[in-house]
Amino acid sequence: MTKTPAYDALAALSQRLHHFDHLRAIAGWDQAAMMPPKGNDARAAAVAELSALMHRLRTDPSTAGDIERAGQEPLDDFQRANLREIRREWRLANALPESLVQARSLATARCEHAWRSQRPANDWAGFVVNFREVLRVGREEARLLSEQTGLSKYDALMDRYEPGMTSVEVDRVFGDLRQWLPGLIAQVRDRQSRETCLEPVGPFPVEQQRRLCEAVMHLLDFDFEAGRLDTSAHPFSGGVPEDVRLTTRYREDGFLQSLMGTIHETGHGRYEQNRPRNWLGQPVSSARSMALHESQSLSFEMQLGCSRGFTQLLAPMLATHFGAQAALEPDNLYRLVTRVNPGFIRVDADEVTYPAHVILRYRIERALIEGEIEPEDIPGLWDAGMMELLGVDTRGNFTNGALQDVHWPDGLFGYFPCYTLGAMYAAQWFATLRGQHPDLDSRIAAGDLSPVFDWLRENVWQQASRWTTAELAVRASGEPLNPLHFRRHLENRYLG
């Protein structure tokens, strides 16, 4: 038997960190979904302490020698990929002092907890008080990571979520998007203005919505023995592959928000539940990037969930839970889920206007991290950007404006581009799927979703972090990210 003592030591450390991360993930889910308000300070202190402990383990001086020696050991391909990811995590961890890791955990816990009440109160001034510390920590992280990686400050943060992606590439992709997206929005809205689309008549009781959401999750093969659905202020997926925690939110005057949000998070959840089990606890088993993770949620929500075939499956389920009405018939339901209407809220946006929301946030947070603007500048830039990109007036409306997302109070600077990059990957996956399965849409309408799940499991879920993002894309679809598939998808669905 080949001996690899240095690699084995690194793998044992990764497994230990995985166990700690399990506890941190469940504590984070509980903090957002179940914890009573007065528990926040104590929970924040406990999670900060755990984060500091994990950072200490990751930055143990002996690890550097193990990484160097492991590189000389006889490793197989999977082990070499794992070592690559271990080395990457070690380099990023060593760029940040433990005090900063702890400060980040405390600052974001305080800001996110206060944000939950500040958002409905339209309290931008109150939010900024806590947000300043989150931004200070984020800028310091960006500075240190930039020095370590040689990337720009913003790119150094984005690299944590989307390894290898730079703002130069994002600017290129988003710049092209800006050229054709406004015209497409105008064309689609003009066409849809001549269509009849009935609005569902509520109310839609929360308990019935919850049962519907769980029924749809069963349809999408979510494993409820390894996960659950709860409620939070902002929908998210969390937990660990063995215990995936999804959340959604409900409004009795409409069910589409909770339903489509649940389908979205189920895409994340199925990715997590189907990561390679033999490698759980090792970095190589992790999702490759957040754009790839978002490609899964958007494959479920937009590519599959908003397809004509899938709405034929949904229609009888809606009638069962809410009673029959004309607005819930398949053809009208399809028009409802594909309705293009510029609005305030990113998570409720249709897939045509959604990229505009991402472009706005990307521009603002990049300028924030680079020190070009301060928190006081955000409302004015937000109002101008929403008017420019979507023709929506947000002046004075912080609740549905700059306070709507959890990302900034959580310090997730650099994440937003992943959403639209993910939408582009999702379109690319389904273009490949339709090439391999010309009858895909008729099979979906008949209730056979196996071609979708089998392809994603083989080409994305089970590959985890074995390959770089670009290499995974080439292996799955024959080419690296190609935004043209996204444009073709939108034109075919909305103008075809």
Short mmCIF file of C-alpha atoms in Angstrom, two decimals:
data_model
loop_
_atom_site.label_atom_id
_atom_site.label_comp_id
_atom_site.label_asym_id
_atom_site.label_seq_id
_atom_site.Cartn_x
_atom_site.Cartn_y
_atom_site.Cartn_z
CA MET A 1 0.00 0.00 0.00
CA THR A 2 1.36 3.40 -1.02
CA LYS A 3 2.11 5.63 1.95
CA THR A 4 1.11 9.30 1.89
CA PRO A 5 1.61 10.53 5.48
CA ALA A 6 1.62 14.27 4.71
CA TYR A 7 -1.50 14.04 2.56
CA ASP A 8 -3.21 11.86 5.17
CA ALA A 9 -2.52 14.48 7.85
CA LEU A 10 -4.08 17.17 5.65
CA ALA A 11 -7.11 14.99 4.93
CA ALA A 12 -7.59 14.35 8.66
CA LEU A 13 -7.46 18.11 9.34
CA SER A 14 -10.00 18.75 6.57
CA GLN A 15 -12.34 16.16 8.09
CA ARG A 16 -12.07 17.81 11.48
CA LEU A 17 -12.82 21.22 10.00
CA HIS A 18 -15.80 19.71 8.18
CA HIS A 19 -17.27 18.58 11.50
CA PHE A 20 -16.86 22.05 12.99
CA ASP A 21 -18.38 23.59 9.87
CA HIS A 22 -21.36 21.28 10.30
CA LEU A 23 -22.03 22.77 13.73
CA ARG A 24 -21.48 26.32 12.49
CA ALA A 25 -23.86 25.81 9.55
CA ILE A 26 -26.69 24.50 11.73
CA ALA A 27 -26.13 27.28 14.27
CA GLY A 28 -26.35 29.78 11.40
CA TRP A 29 -29.57 28.26 10.09
CA ASP A 30 -31.09 28.34 13.58
CA GLN A 31 -30.02 31.96 14.01
CA ALA A 32 -31.89 32.93 10.84
CA ALA A 33 -34.92 30.67 11.11
CA MET A 34 -35.70 29.62 14.69
CA MET A 35 -33.70 31.47 17.35
CA PRO A 36 -35.58 33.92 19.61
CA PRO A 37 -34.35 37.54 19.27
CA LYS A 38 -32.68 37.74 22.67
CA GLY A 39 -30.38 34.87 21.78
CA ASN A 40 -28.53 36.79 19.10
CA ASP A 41 -25.66 38.26 21.13
CA ALA A 42 -24.84 34.94 22.79
CA ARG A 43 -25.10 33.06 19.48
CA ALA A 44 -22.93 35.63 17.74
CA ALA A 45 -20.24 35.26 20.39
CA ALA A 46 -20.36 31.47 20.19
CA VAL A 47 -20.14 31.39 16.39
CA ALA A 48 -17.31 33.96 16.45
CA GLU A 49 -15.42 31.74 18.89
CA LEU A 50 -15.95 28.70 16.68
CA SER A 51 -14.84 30.65 13.59
CA ALA A 52 -11.67 31.72 15.40
CA LEU A 53 -10.96 28.12 16.42
CA MET A 54 -11.40 26.90 12.84
CA HIS A 55 -9.16 29.68 11.57
CA ARG A 56 -6.49 28.67 14.09
CA LEU A 57 -6.61 25.08 12.82
CA ARG A 58 -6.43 26.17 9.19
CA THR A 59 -3.41 28.38 9.80
CA ASP A 60 -1.39 25.95 11.93
CA PRO A 61 2.26 26.51 10.88
CA SER A 62 2.85 22.77 10.44
CA THR A 63 0.30 22.68 7.61
CA ALA A 64 2.63 24.49 5.23
CA GLY A 65 5.18 21.70 5.48
CA ASP A 66 2.51 19.02 5.04
CA ILE A 67 1.26 20.74 1.87
CA GLU A 68 4.77 20.89 0.43
CA ARG A 69 5.53 17.25 1.29
CA ALA A 70 2.15 16.02 0.04
CA GLY A 71 2.93 17.52 -3.35
CA GLN A 72 5.82 15.04 -3.63
CA GLU A 73 3.77 12.01 -2.63
CA PRO A 74 2.23 9.50 -5.09
CA LEU A 75 -1.35 10.81 -5.20
CA ASP A 76 -4.15 9.84 -7.58
CA ASP A 77 -6.08 12.42 -9.62
CA PHE A 78 -8.76 12.98 -7.00
CA GLN A 79 -6.20 13.38 -4.24
CA ARG A 80 -4.26 15.90 -6.34
CA ALA A 81 -7.44 17.88 -6.92
CA ASN A 82 -8.11 17.73 -3.19
CA LEU A 83 -4.59 18.95 -2.44
CA ARG A 84 -5.12 21.83 -4.84
CA GLU A 85 -8.22 22.88 -2.92
CA ILE A 86 -6.53 22.39 0.47
CA ARG A 87 -3.67 24.60 -0.68
CA ARG A 88 -6.11 27.26 -1.87
CA GLU A 89 -8.02 27.27 1.44
CA TRP A 90 -4.73 27.44 3.38
CA ARG A 91 -3.47 30.42 1.36
CA LEU A 92 -6.71 32.37 1.79
CA ALA A 93 -6.90 31.60 5.52
CA ASN A 94 -3.31 32.67 6.13
CA ALA A 95 -3.98 36.03 4.52
CA LEU A 96 -6.33 36.96 7.39
CA PRO A 97 -5.48 37.30 11.10
CA GLU A 98 -7.67 35.51 13.62
CA SER A 99 -8.77 38.83 15.14
CA LEU A 100 -10.24 39.89 11.80
CA VAL A 101 -12.07 36.58 11.34
CA GLN A 102 -13.64 37.01 14.76
CA ALA A 103 -14.46 40.68 14.12
CA ARG A 104 -16.20 39.75 10.88
CA SER A 105 -18.34 37.11 12.58
CA LEU A 106 -19.44 39.53 15.31
CA ALA A 107 -20.04 42.49 12.98
CA THR A 108 -22.13 40.55 10.47
CA ALA A 109 -24.19 38.83 13.18
CA ARG A 110 -25.00 42.19 14.75
CA CYS A 111 -25.78 43.88 11.43
CA GLU A 112 -27.88 41.04 10.00
CA HIS A 113 -29.93 40.68 13.18
CA ALA A 114 -30.71 44.41 13.29
CA TRP A 115 -31.42 44.45 9.54
CA ARG A 116 -34.37 42.09 10.04
CA SER A 117 -36.29 44.85 11.86
CA GLN A 118 -34.66 47.82 10.10
CA ARG A 119 -35.73 46.69 6.66
CA PRO A 120 -39.50 46.63 7.35
CA ALA A 121 -39.09 49.93 9.26
CA ASN A 122 -37.46 51.58 6.19
CA ASP A 123 -34.63 52.55 8.57
CA TRP A 124 -31.60 53.21 6.37
CA ALA A 125 -29.98 55.53 8.90
CA GLY A 126 -30.16 52.88 11.61
CA PHE A 127 -28.82 50.22 9.28
CA VAL A 128 -25.74 52.26 8.37
CA VAL A 129 -24.65 52.41 12.03
CA ASN A 130 -23.91 48.66 12.04
CA PHE A 131 -23.06 48.43 8.36
CA ARG A 132 -20.03 50.71 8.72
CA GLU A 133 -18.24 48.04 10.78
CA VAL A 134 -19.18 45.29 8.31
CA LEU A 135 -17.77 47.41 5.49
CA ARG A 136 -14.62 48.24 7.46
CA VAL A 137 -13.96 44.55 8.01
CA GLY A 138 -14.78 43.75 4.38
CA ARG A 139 -12.35 46.36 3.11
CA GLU A 140 -9.61 45.06 5.41
CA GLU A 141 -10.23 41.51 4.21
CA ALA A 142 -10.07 42.76 0.63
CA ARG A 143 -6.78 44.57 1.26
CA LEU A 144 -5.11 41.55 2.84
CA LEU A 145 -6.44 39.08 0.28
CA SER A 146 -5.38 41.41 -2.52
CA GLU A 147 -1.84 41.51 -1.16
CA GLN A 148 -1.80 37.72 -0.93
CA THR A 149 -3.30 36.96 -4.37
CA GLY A 150 -2.16 39.92 -6.46
CA LEU A 151 -5.78 40.57 -7.47
CA SER A 152 -7.63 43.87 -7.13
CA LYS A 153 -9.43 44.32 -3.81
CA TYR A 154 -12.86 43.52 -5.20
CA ASP A 155 -11.57 40.62 -7.30
CA ALA A 156 -9.89 39.16 -4.21
CA LEU A 157 -13.31 38.99 -2.49
CA MET A 158 -15.10 37.69 -5.59
CA ASP A 159 -12.44 35.00 -5.95
CA ARG A 160 -13.65 33.43 -2.68
CA TYR A 161 -17.01 32.68 -4.30
CA GLU A 162 -16.00 32.35 -7.95
CA PRO A 163 -12.38 31.16 -8.21
CA GLY A 164 -10.65 32.47 -11.30
CA MET A 165 -13.30 35.08 -12.15
CA THR A 166 -12.19 38.73 -12.41
CA SER A 167 -14.07 41.99 -12.76
CA VAL A 168 -12.49 42.40 -16.21
CA GLU A 169 -14.37 39.28 -17.33
CA VAL A 170 -17.54 40.30 -15.47
CA ASP A 171 -17.38 43.74 -17.10
CA ARG A 172 -17.06 42.10 -20.51
CA VAL A 173 -20.00 39.76 -19.96
CA PHE A 174 -22.21 42.37 -18.27
CA GLY A 175 -21.23 45.00 -20.84
CA ASP A 176 -22.49 42.75 -23.63
CA LEU A 177 -25.64 42.06 -21.63
CA ARG A 178 -26.29 45.80 -21.27
CA GLN A 179 -26.18 46.17 -25.05
CA TRP A 180 -29.11 43.89 -25.83
CA LEU A 181 -31.06 43.47 -22.56
CA PRO A 182 -32.99 46.81 -22.57
CA GLY A 183 -34.23 46.17 -26.11
CA LEU A 184 -35.30 42.66 -25.24
CA ILE A 185 -37.19 43.85 -22.17
CA ALA A 186 -39.04 46.43 -24.30
CA GLN A 187 -39.90 43.86 -26.99
CA VAL A 188 -41.18 41.31 -24.51
CA ARG A 189 -43.26 43.82 -22.59
CA ASP A 190 -44.80 45.06 -25.83
CA ARG A 191 -45.71 41.52 -26.85
CA GLN A 192 -47.07 40.59 -23.42
CA SER A 193 -49.18 43.77 -23.25
CA ARG A 194 -51.37 42.23 -25.94
CA GLU A 195 -51.82 38.94 -24.04
CA THR A 196 -54.49 38.17 -21.47
CA CYS A 197 -53.03 37.07 -18.16
CA LEU A 198 -55.41 36.42 -15.26
CA GLU A 199 -54.23 37.15 -11.72
CA PRO A 200 -54.89 34.41 -9.15
CA VAL A 201 -57.52 35.28 -6.56
CA GLY A 202 -56.46 34.76 -2.95
CA PRO A 203 -56.03 34.66 -0.10
CA PHE A 204 -53.65 31.71 -0.12
CA PRO A 205 -53.30 30.40 3.46
CA VAL A 206 -49.72 29.96 4.60
CA GLU A 207 -50.28 26.35 5.69
CA GLN A 208 -51.59 25.44 2.23
CA GLN A 209 -48.58 27.15 0.64
CA ARG A 210 -46.24 25.22 2.88
CA ARG A 211 -47.86 21.92 1.90
CA LEU A 212 -47.68 22.88 -1.77
CA CYS A 213 -44.00 23.79 -1.48
CA GLU A 214 -43.19 20.47 0.18
CA ALA A 215 -45.17 18.58 -2.48
CA VAL A 216 -43.21 20.30 -5.24
CA MET A 217 -39.95 19.52 -3.43
CA HIS A 218 -40.97 15.84 -3.46
CA LEU A 219 -41.64 16.15 -7.20
CA LEU A 220 -38.10 17.53 -7.54
CA ASP A 221 -36.70 14.53 -5.61
CA PHE A 222 -35.53 16.47 -2.54
CA ASP A 223 -34.61 13.99 0.19
CA PHE A 224 -36.58 14.97 3.30
CA GLU A 225 -34.67 12.41 5.35
CA ALA A 226 -31.60 14.57 4.74
CA GLY A 227 -33.16 18.04 4.89
CA ARG A 228 -36.16 20.22 5.68
CA LEU A 229 -38.00 23.42 4.73
CA ASP A 230 -38.52 26.32 7.14
CA THR A 231 -39.26 30.06 7.08
CA SER A 232 -36.86 33.02 7.26
CA ALA A 233 -36.76 36.74 6.46
CA HIS A 234 -34.76 35.99 3.31
CA PRO A 235 -34.88 32.58 1.54
CA PHE A 236 -31.64 30.62 1.70
CA SER A 237 -30.14 27.15 1.70
CA GLY A 238 -27.74 26.03 4.40
CA GLY A 239 -26.71 23.14 6.55
CA VAL A 240 -24.55 20.30 5.22
CA PRO A 241 -25.09 17.55 2.58
CA GLU A 242 -26.34 15.13 5.23
CA ASP A 243 -28.73 17.74 6.67
CA VAL A 244 -29.71 20.41 4.13
CA ARG A 245 -31.76 23.30 5.52
CA LEU A 246 -33.88 25.31 3.07
CA THR A 247 -36.07 28.31 3.86
CA THR A 248 -38.70 30.33 2.04
CA ARG A 249 -41.11 33.13 2.99
CA TYR A 250 -44.88 33.45 2.59
CA ARG A 251 -47.48 36.11 1.81
CA GLU A 252 -51.15 35.26 1.90
CA ASP A 253 -51.97 37.57 -1.01
CA GLY A 254 -49.81 35.51 -3.41
CA PHE A 255 -48.20 32.09 -3.64
CA LEU A 256 -45.68 32.50 -6.46
CA GLN A 257 -43.05 34.12 -4.23
CA SER A 258 -42.91 31.17 -1.84
CA LEU A 259 -43.31 28.55 -4.58
CA MET A 260 -40.63 29.83 -6.95
CA GLY A 261 -38.33 30.66 -4.03
CA THR A 262 -38.69 27.09 -2.80
CA ILE A 263 -37.98 25.64 -6.25
CA HIS A 264 -34.88 27.86 -6.41
CA GLU A 265 -33.58 26.73 -3.04
CA THR A 266 -34.38 23.10 -3.87
CA GLY A 267 -31.89 23.37 -6.75
CA HIS A 268 -29.24 24.39 -4.23
CA GLY A 269 -30.33 21.62 -1.89
CA ARG A 270 -30.18 18.84 -4.46
CA TYR A 271 -26.65 19.91 -5.42
CA GLU A 272 -25.62 19.64 -1.78
CA GLN A 273 -27.39 16.32 -1.24
CA ASN A 274 -25.68 14.83 -4.30
CA ARG A 275 -22.10 15.87 -3.68
CA PRO A 276 -19.78 12.81 -3.88
CA ARG A 277 -20.34 10.92 -0.63
CA ASN A 278 -16.96 9.17 -0.67
CA TRP A 279 -15.23 12.53 -0.42
CA LEU A 280 -17.45 14.37 2.07
CA GLY A 281 -15.33 16.23 4.56
CA GLN A 282 -12.68 17.01 1.95
CA PRO A 283 -12.52 20.30 0.00
CA VAL A 284 -12.70 18.43 -3.32
CA SER A 285 -16.26 17.37 -2.43
CA SER A 286 -17.40 20.99 -2.10
CA ALA A 287 -19.42 22.84 -4.72
CA ARG A 288 -16.94 24.21 -7.24
CA SER A 289 -18.14 27.81 -7.20
CA MET A 290 -21.16 29.89 -6.32
CA ALA A 291 -21.94 30.60 -9.99
CA LEU A 292 -22.16 26.84 -10.45
CA HIS A 293 -24.31 26.63 -7.31
CA GLU A 294 -26.59 29.35 -8.67
CA SER A 295 -26.67 27.51 -11.99
CA GLN A 296 -28.35 24.68 -10.09
CA SER A 297 -30.94 26.84 -8.36
CA LEU A 298 -31.68 28.62 -11.65
CA SER A 299 -31.77 25.36 -13.58
CA PHE A 300 -34.56 24.34 -11.21
CA GLU A 301 -36.37 27.68 -10.91
CA MET A 302 -36.03 29.25 -14.36
CA GLN A 303 -35.01 26.60 -16.87
CA LEU A 304 -37.24 23.86 -15.46
CA GLY A 305 -39.72 25.58 -13.13
CA CYS A 306 -40.80 28.25 -15.62
CA SER A 307 -40.97 25.89 -18.60
CA ARG A 308 -44.31 25.19 -20.26
CA GLY A 309 -44.00 21.49 -19.52
CA PHE A 310 -43.40 22.00 -15.81
CA THR A 311 -46.35 24.38 -15.44
CA GLN A 312 -48.52 21.55 -16.79
CA LEU A 313 -47.32 19.47 -13.84
CA LEU A 314 -47.87 22.31 -11.37
CA ALA A 315 -51.41 23.23 -12.42
CA PRO A 316 -53.23 20.22 -10.88
CA MET A 317 -51.13 20.56 -7.73
CA LEU A 318 -52.23 24.19 -7.37
CA ALA A 319 -55.86 23.20 -7.85
CA THR A 320 -55.50 20.57 -5.12
CA HIS A 321 -54.07 23.05 -2.60
CA PHE A 322 -55.97 26.25 -3.50
CA GLY A 323 -59.04 25.13 -5.40
CA ALA A 324 -59.75 25.41 -9.11
CA GLN A 325 -59.73 28.81 -10.79
CA ALA A 326 -59.04 29.94 -14.36
CA ALA A 327 -55.85 31.77 -13.39
CA LEU A 328 -54.28 28.47 -12.30
CA GLU A 329 -54.93 26.60 -15.56
CA PRO A 330 -51.69 25.52 -17.34
CA ASP A 331 -51.63 28.13 -20.12
CA ASN A 332 -52.36 31.04 -17.80
CA LEU A 333 -49.96 29.70 -15.18
CA TYR A 334 -47.21 29.65 -17.81
CA ARG A 335 -48.00 33.28 -18.66
CA LEU A 336 -47.86 34.14 -14.95
CA VAL A 337 -44.42 32.62 -14.33
CA THR A 338 -42.99 34.14 -17.51
CA ARG A 339 -44.48 37.61 -17.00
CA VAL A 340 -41.85 40.33 -17.51
CA ASN A 341 -42.46 43.33 -15.30
CA PRO A 342 -39.67 45.54 -13.94
CA GLY A 343 -40.03 45.80 -10.17
CA PHE A 344 -38.31 46.63 -6.90
CA ILE A 345 -37.37 43.19 -5.60
CA ARG A 346 -34.49 41.10 -6.96
CA VAL A 347 -35.61 37.73 -5.60
CA ASP A 348 -39.09 38.22 -7.10
CA ALA A 349 -37.79 39.44 -10.46
CA ASP A 350 -38.50 37.61 -13.71
CA GLU A 351 -35.50 36.12 -15.50
CA VAL A 352 -35.41 38.86 -18.15
CA THR A 353 -35.15 41.84 -15.79
CA TYR A 354 -33.21 39.97 -13.08
CA PRO A 355 -29.74 40.66 -14.56
CA ALA A 356 -30.35 44.41 -14.22
CA HIS A 357 -30.70 43.98 -10.45
CA VAL A 358 -27.37 42.14 -10.34
CA ILE A 359 -25.56 44.71 -12.50
CA LEU A 360 -26.69 47.48 -10.14
CA ARG A 361 -25.47 45.70 -7.01
CA TYR A 362 -22.20 44.72 -8.66
CA ARG A 363 -21.44 48.32 -9.59
CA ILE A 364 -22.23 49.61 -6.10
CA GLU A 365 -20.42 46.97 -4.04
CA ARG A 366 -17.34 47.06 -6.23
CA ALA A 367 -17.07 50.83 -5.73
CA LEU A 368 -17.67 50.34 -1.98
CA ILE A 369 -14.85 47.85 -1.59
CA GLU A 370 -12.44 49.82 -3.74
CA GLY A 371 -13.09 52.88 -1.51
CA GLU A 372 -14.60 54.97 -4.30
CA ILE A 373 -17.88 55.54 -2.44
CA GLU A 374 -19.17 55.40 1.16
CA PRO A 375 -22.44 54.07 2.62
CA GLU A 376 -23.99 57.56 2.39
CA ASP A 377 -23.67 57.35 -1.40
CA ILE A 378 -25.61 54.11 -1.79
CA PRO A 379 -29.21 55.47 -1.80
CA GLY A 380 -28.51 58.03 -4.52
CA LEU A 381 -26.64 55.53 -6.67
CA TRP A 382 -29.37 52.95 -6.09
CA ASP A 383 -32.14 55.34 -7.13
CA ALA A 384 -30.26 56.45 -10.25
CA GLY A 385 -29.35 52.89 -11.21
CA MET A 386 -32.87 51.49 -10.81
CA MET A 387 -34.27 54.29 -12.93
CA GLU A 388 -31.56 53.84 -15.58
CA LEU A 389 -31.72 50.05 -15.77
CA LEU A 390 -35.39 49.33 -15.08
CA GLY A 391 -37.28 52.64 -15.06
CA VAL A 392 -38.32 52.06 -11.43
CA ASP A 393 -38.52 54.92 -8.91
CA THR A 394 -37.09 53.86 -5.52
CA ARG A 395 -36.57 57.28 -3.91
CA GLY A 396 -37.13 57.04 -0.15
CA ASN A 397 -38.08 53.37 -0.43
CA PHE A 398 -35.21 51.69 1.41
CA THR A 399 -37.31 48.66 2.37
CA ASN A 400 -37.66 47.67 -1.28
CA GLY A 401 -34.39 49.33 -2.25
CA ALA A 402 -30.91 49.03 -0.79
CA LEU A 403 -32.15 47.22 2.34
CA GLN A 404 -33.83 44.33 0.52
CA ASP A 405 -30.91 41.86 0.36
CA VAL A 406 -29.18 40.06 3.22
CA HIS A 407 -25.83 39.95 1.41
CA TRP A 408 -24.40 43.30 2.52
CA PRO A 409 -25.35 42.97 6.22
CA ASP A 410 -23.81 39.48 6.02
CA GLY A 411 -20.62 40.88 4.48
CA LEU A 412 -20.96 38.80 1.30
CA PHE A 413 -19.20 41.32 -0.95
CA GLY A 414 -18.35 39.83 -4.33
CA TYR A 415 -21.22 37.34 -4.42
CA PHE A 416 -23.80 39.14 -6.57
CA PRO A 417 -22.18 38.52 -10.00
CA CYS A 418 -22.57 34.78 -9.34
CA TYR A 419 -26.34 35.02 -9.84
CA THR A 420 -26.23 36.16 -13.45
CA LEU A 421 -23.18 34.06 -14.25
CA GLY A 422 -25.21 31.17 -12.81
CA ALA A 423 -28.16 32.00 -15.07
CA MET A 424 -25.79 31.85 -18.04
CA TYR A 425 -24.40 28.49 -16.99
CA ALA A 426 -27.95 27.17 -16.46
CA ALA A 427 -28.91 28.16 -20.01
CA GLN A 428 -25.77 26.44 -21.26
CA TRP A 429 -26.60 23.24 -19.35
CA PHE A 430 -30.10 23.10 -20.79
CA ALA A 431 -28.89 23.85 -24.32
CA THR A 432 -26.63 20.81 -23.93
CA LEU A 433 -29.46 18.76 -22.42
CA ARG A 434 -31.81 19.54 -25.30
CA GLY A 435 -29.08 18.61 -27.77
CA GLN A 436 -28.76 15.21 -26.11
CA HIS A 437 -32.51 14.78 -25.48
CA PRO A 438 -34.54 16.38 -28.31
CA ASP A 439 -37.73 15.18 -26.58
CA LEU A 440 -36.79 16.80 -23.24
CA ASP A 441 -39.74 19.20 -23.07
CA SER A 442 -42.34 16.55 -23.82
CA ARG A 443 -40.79 14.27 -21.19
CA ILE A 444 -40.95 17.07 -18.60
CA ALA A 445 -44.62 17.67 -19.44
CA ALA A 446 -45.24 13.93 -18.97
CA GLY A 447 -43.67 14.09 -15.51
CA ASP A 448 -40.37 12.45 -16.43
CA LEU A 449 -37.71 14.72 -14.92
CA SER A 450 -35.02 12.04 -14.86
CA PRO A 451 -33.06 13.36 -17.88
CA VAL A 452 -32.54 16.66 -16.05
CA PHE A 453 -31.59 15.13 -12.72
CA ASP A 454 -29.38 12.42 -14.23
CA TRP A 455 -27.44 14.90 -16.38
CA LEU A 456 -26.90 17.37 -13.53
CA ARG A 457 -25.88 14.58 -11.14
CA GLU A 458 -23.30 13.19 -13.54
CA ASN A 459 -21.92 16.44 -14.95
CA VAL A 460 -22.13 18.88 -12.05
CA TRP A 461 -23.15 17.43 -8.69
CA GLN A 462 -20.82 14.44 -8.62
CA GLN A 463 -17.90 16.39 -10.10
CA ALA A 464 -17.91 18.80 -7.13
CA SER A 465 -14.50 20.57 -7.10
CA ARG A 466 -12.50 17.97 -9.02
CA TRP A 467 -12.03 20.41 -11.92
CA THR A 468 -11.65 24.14 -12.30
CA THR A 469 -14.90 25.89 -13.24
CA ALA A 470 -13.85 26.36 -16.87
CA GLU A 471 -12.76 22.73 -17.21
CA LEU A 472 -16.00 21.46 -15.66
CA ALA A 473 -17.98 23.57 -18.12
CA VAL A 474 -16.01 22.18 -21.07
CA ARG A 475 -16.42 18.60 -19.87
CA ALA A 476 -20.16 19.08 -19.31
CA SER A 477 -21.10 21.14 -22.35
CA GLY A 478 -18.14 21.16 -24.72
CA GLU A 479 -17.18 24.78 -24.12
CA PRO A 480 -16.39 27.27 -21.33
CA LEU A 481 -19.00 29.81 -20.27
CA ASN A 482 -20.75 31.11 -23.39
CA PRO A 483 -23.27 33.91 -22.62
CA LEU A 484 -24.84 33.46 -26.05
CA HIS A 485 -26.83 30.50 -24.71
CA PHE A 486 -28.52 32.80 -22.18
CA ARG A 487 -29.52 35.29 -24.86
CA ARG A 488 -30.86 32.53 -27.11
CA HIS A 489 -32.82 31.03 -24.21
CA LEU A 490 -34.52 34.35 -23.42
CA GLU A 491 -35.26 35.10 -27.07
CA ASN A 492 -36.67 31.61 -27.69
CA ARG A 493 -38.85 31.60 -24.57
CA TYR A 494 -40.15 35.17 -24.75
CA LEU A 495 -40.08 36.05 -28.46
CA GLY A 496 -40.14 32.66 -30.19
#
